[in-house]
Coordinates of C-alpha atoms in Angstrom, one line a residue:
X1 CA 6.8 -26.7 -28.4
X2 CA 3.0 -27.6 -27.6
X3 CA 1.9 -28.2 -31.3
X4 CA -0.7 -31.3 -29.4
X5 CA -1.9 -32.0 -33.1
X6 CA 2.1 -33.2 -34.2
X7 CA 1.4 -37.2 -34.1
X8 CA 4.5 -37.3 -32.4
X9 CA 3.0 -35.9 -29.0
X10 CA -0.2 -38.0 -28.9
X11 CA 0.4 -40.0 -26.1
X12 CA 1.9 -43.7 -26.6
X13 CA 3.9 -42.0 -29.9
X14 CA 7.4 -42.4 -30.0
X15 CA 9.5 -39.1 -29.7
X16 CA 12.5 -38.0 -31.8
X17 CA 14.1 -34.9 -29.9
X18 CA 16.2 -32.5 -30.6
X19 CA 17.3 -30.7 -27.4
X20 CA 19.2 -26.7 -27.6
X21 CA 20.5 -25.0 -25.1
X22 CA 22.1 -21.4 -24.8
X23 CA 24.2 -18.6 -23.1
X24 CA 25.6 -21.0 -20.9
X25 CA 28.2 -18.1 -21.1
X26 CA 26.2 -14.7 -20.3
X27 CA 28.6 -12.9 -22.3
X28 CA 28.1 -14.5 -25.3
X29 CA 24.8 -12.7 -26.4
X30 CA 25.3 -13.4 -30.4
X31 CA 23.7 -17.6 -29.1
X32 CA 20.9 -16.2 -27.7
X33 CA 20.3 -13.8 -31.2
X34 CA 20.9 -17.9 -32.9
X35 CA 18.8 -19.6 -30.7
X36 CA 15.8 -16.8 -31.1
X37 CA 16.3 -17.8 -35.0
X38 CA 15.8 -21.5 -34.2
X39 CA 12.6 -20.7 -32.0
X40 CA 11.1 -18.2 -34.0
X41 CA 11.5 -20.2 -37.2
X42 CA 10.1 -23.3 -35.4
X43 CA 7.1 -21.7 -34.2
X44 CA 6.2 -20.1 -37.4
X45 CA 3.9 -20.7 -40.3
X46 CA 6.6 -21.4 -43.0
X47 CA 5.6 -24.9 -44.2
X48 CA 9.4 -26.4 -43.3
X49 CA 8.6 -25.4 -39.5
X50 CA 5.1 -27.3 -39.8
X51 CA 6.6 -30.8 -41.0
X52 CA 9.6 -29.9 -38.6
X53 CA 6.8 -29.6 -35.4
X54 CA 4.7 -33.1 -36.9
X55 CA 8.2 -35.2 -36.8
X56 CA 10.4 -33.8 -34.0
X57 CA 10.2 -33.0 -30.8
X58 CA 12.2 -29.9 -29.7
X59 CA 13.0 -28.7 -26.0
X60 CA 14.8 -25.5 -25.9
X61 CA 16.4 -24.0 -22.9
X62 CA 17.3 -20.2 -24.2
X63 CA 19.2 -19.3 -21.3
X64 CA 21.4 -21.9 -19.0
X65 CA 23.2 -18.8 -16.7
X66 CA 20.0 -16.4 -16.5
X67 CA 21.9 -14.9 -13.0
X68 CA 25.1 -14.5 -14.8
X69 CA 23.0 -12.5 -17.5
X70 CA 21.5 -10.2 -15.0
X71 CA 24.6 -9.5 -13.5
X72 CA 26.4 -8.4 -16.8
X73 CA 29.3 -11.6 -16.3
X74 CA 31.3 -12.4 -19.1
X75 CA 31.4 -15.8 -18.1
X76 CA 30.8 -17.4 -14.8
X77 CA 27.5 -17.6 -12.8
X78 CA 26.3 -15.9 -9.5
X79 CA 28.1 -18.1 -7.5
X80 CA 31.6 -17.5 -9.4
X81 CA 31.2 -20.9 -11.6
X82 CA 31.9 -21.7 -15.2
X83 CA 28.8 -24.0 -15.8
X84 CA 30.3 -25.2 -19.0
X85 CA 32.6 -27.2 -16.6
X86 CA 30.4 -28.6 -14.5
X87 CA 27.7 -31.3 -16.3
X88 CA 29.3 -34.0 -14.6
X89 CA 28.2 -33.4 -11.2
X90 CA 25.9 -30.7 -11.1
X91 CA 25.0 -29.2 -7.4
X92 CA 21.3 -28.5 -7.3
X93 CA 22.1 -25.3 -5.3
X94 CA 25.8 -24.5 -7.0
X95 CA 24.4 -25.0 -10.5
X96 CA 20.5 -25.4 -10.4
X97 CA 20.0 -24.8 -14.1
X98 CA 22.7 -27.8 -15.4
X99 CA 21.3 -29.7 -12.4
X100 CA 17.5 -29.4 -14.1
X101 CA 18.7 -29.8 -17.8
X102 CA 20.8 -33.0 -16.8
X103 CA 18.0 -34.3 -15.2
X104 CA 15.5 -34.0 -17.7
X105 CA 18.2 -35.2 -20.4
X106 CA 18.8 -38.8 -18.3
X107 CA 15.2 -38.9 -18.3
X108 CA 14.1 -38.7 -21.6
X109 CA 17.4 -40.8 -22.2
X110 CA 15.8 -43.6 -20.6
X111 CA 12.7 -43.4 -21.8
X112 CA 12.0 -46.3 -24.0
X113 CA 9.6 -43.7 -26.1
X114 CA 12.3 -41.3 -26.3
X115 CA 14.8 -41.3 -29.5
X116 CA 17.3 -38.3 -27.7
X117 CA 18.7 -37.2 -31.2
X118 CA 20.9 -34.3 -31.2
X119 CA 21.7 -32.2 -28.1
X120 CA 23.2 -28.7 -29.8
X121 CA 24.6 -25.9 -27.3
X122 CA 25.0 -22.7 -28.5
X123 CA 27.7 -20.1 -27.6
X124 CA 29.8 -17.5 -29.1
X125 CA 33.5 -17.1 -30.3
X126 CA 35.7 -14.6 -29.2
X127 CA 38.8 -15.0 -31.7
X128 CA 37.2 -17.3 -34.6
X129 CA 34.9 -16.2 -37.5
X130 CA 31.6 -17.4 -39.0
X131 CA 30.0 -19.8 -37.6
X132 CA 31.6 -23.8 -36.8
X133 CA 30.5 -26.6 -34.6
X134 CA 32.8 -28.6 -32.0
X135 CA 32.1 -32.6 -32.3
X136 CA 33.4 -35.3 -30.3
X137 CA 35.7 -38.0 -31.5
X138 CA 34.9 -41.7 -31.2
X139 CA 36.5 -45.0 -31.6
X140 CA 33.9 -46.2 -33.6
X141 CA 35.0 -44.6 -37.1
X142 CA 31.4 -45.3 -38.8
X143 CA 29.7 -43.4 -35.4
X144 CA 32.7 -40.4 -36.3
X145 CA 31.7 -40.4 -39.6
X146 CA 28.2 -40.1 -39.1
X147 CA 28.3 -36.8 -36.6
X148 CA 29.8 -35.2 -39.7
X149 CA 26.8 -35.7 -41.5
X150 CA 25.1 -32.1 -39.7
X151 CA 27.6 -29.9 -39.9
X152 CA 28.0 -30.9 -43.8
X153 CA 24.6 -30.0 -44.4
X154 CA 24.3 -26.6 -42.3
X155 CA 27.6 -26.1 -44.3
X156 CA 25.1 -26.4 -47.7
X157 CA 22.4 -24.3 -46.0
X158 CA 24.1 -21.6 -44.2
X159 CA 26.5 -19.4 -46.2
X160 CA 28.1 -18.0 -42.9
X161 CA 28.2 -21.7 -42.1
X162 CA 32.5 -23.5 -41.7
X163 CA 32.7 -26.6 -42.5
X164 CA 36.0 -26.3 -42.4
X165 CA 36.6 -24.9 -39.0
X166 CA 34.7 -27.1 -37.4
X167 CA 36.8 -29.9 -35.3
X168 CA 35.9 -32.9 -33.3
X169 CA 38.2 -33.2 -30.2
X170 CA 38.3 -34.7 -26.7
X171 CA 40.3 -32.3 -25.2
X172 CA 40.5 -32.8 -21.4
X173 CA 40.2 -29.2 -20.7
X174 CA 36.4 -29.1 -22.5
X175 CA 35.6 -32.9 -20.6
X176 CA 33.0 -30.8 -18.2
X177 CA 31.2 -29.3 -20.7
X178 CA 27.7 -30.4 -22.5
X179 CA 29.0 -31.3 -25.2
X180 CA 31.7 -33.9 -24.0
X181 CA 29.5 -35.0 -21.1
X182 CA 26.6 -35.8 -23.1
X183 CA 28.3 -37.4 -25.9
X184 CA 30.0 -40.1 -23.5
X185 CA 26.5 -40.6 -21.4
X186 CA 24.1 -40.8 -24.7
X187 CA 24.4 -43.7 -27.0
X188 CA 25.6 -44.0 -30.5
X189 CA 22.2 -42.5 -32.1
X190 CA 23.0 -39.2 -30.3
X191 CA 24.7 -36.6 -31.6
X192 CA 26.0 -34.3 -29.6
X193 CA 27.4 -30.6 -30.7
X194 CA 28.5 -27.1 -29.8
X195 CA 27.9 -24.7 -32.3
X196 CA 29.7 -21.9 -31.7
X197 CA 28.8 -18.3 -34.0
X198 CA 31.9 -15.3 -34.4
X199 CA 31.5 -12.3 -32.2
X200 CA 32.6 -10.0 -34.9
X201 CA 32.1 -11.6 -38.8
X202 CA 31.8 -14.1 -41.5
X203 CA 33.8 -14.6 -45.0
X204 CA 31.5 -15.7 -47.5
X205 CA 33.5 -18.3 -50.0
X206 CA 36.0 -16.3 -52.5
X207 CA 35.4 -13.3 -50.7
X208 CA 38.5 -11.3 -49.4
X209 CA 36.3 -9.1 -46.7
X210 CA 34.5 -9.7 -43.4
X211 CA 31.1 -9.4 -43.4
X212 CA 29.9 -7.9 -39.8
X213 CA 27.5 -9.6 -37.9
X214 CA 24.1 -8.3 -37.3
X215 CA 21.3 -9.4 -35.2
X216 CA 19.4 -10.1 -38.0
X217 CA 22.2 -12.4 -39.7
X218 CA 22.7 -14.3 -36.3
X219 CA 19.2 -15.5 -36.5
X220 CA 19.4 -16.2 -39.7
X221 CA 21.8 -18.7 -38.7
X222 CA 18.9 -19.9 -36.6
X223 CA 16.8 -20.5 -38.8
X224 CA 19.2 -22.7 -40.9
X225 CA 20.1 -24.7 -38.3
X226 CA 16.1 -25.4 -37.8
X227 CA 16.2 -25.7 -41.8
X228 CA 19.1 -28.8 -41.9
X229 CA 16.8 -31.4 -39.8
X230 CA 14.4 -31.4 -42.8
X231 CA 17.7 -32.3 -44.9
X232 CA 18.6 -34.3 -42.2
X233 CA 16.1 -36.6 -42.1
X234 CA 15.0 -36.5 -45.8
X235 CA 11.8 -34.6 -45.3
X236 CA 11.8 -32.6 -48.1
X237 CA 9.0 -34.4 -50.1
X238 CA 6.8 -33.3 -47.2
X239 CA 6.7 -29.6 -47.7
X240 CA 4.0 -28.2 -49.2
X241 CA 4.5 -25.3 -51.2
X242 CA 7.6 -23.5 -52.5
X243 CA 10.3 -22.9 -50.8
X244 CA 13.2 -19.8 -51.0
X245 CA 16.0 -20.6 -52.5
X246 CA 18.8 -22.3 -50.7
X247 CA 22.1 -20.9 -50.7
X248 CA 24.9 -22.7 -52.6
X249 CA 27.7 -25.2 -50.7
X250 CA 30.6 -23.1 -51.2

């Protein structure tokens, strides 16, 4: 996001970035309704966004299978590939978009400027309900304890939000896809996650009923994800202003 006043982009600064990318799955429209939540939030005036855009970095790729989009696919790309199985070798023809994103990823990665914080992929769940994030599991049990520390606080921010479904694995199946890839490539100051939103609803805490998803609520989801980095790295004294209200940890 080209905010060149941010200290963080003058050149020489060092760089904390957050990377997202989206509909990696072209069927699974409710990420791209999140992921327009994260960018419009970031890019607005709301005085969270503005000490968000002076401390972080964000790079946002809104749309990984843009040919599998246009051709109405649930799930694979032009070419007939899944391209959530594929970040470990990439083709730059076969799957040009994972190619570009890896590429920029190891980049930054070895960038001795670059802190690559969080890498967050976004997609939608067919069977599950509100919204959960996939983590990855690791030896080190003070590294697994930390990669908890998000999806707590999106748990306190977002009231559509599961703490409790969400599940760090390493299943062999999932090895191909950003999430898994990343988190073995990336040191232990990355975290690496796939946030996955319901297709159909949410069950606010004590309630008996489903609440439908709307657009409107899926970007709201957006926005507190964009919301939990200021929690996340104790920025809260910067804000200027008051702030809404935030919703309760259930």
């Amino acid at each position: 996001l080209p905010f060149c006043a941010a200290a963080n982009l003058r050149p020489g600064a060092e760089q904390k970035v957050v990377f997202i990318t989206a509909r990696v799955h072209p069927g699974e429209t409710p990420s791209s309704f999140v992921c327009q939540g994260i960018i419009d939030f970031l890019v607005s005036h709301h005085p969270i966004a503005k000490v968000l855009r002076d401390h972080l970095v964000f790079k946002i790729a809104p749309m990984l299978n843009p040919d599998g989009v246009y051709l109405g696919n649930y799930r694979c790309s032009l070419m007939g590939f899944d391209l959530n199985r594929h970040w470990a070798n990439p083709s730059p023809w076969a799957h040009p978009t994972l190619h570009g994103v890896k590429e920029l990823i190891i980049d930054m990665y070895n960038n001795p400027k670059i802190n690559l914080e969080f890498y967050i992929d976004i997609h939608a769940h067919s069977t599950m309900m509100n919204g959960f994030m996939y983590g990855n599991i690791f030896e080190d049990e003070e590294r697994f304890q930390r990669q908890a520390v998000f999806p707590k606080l999106l748990c306190q921010n977002a009231e559509d939000f599961s703490y409790s479904s969400t599940s760090f694995n390493r299943d062999a199946v999932k090895a191909g896809t950003g999430r898994r890839f990343l988190g073995g490539l990336l040191n232990d100051t990355s975290y690496c996650y796939t946030l996955e939103v319901s297709f159909y609803s949410y069950i606010l805490g004590g309630a008996a009923s489903a609440v439908p998803y709307t657009e409107e609520a899926y970007m709201k989801l957006g926005r507190n994800v964009a919301r939990t980095f200021l929690d996340y790295y104790r920025l809260n004294s910067l804000v200027e202003g008051p702030l809404a209200p935030t919703p309760k940890p259930r």
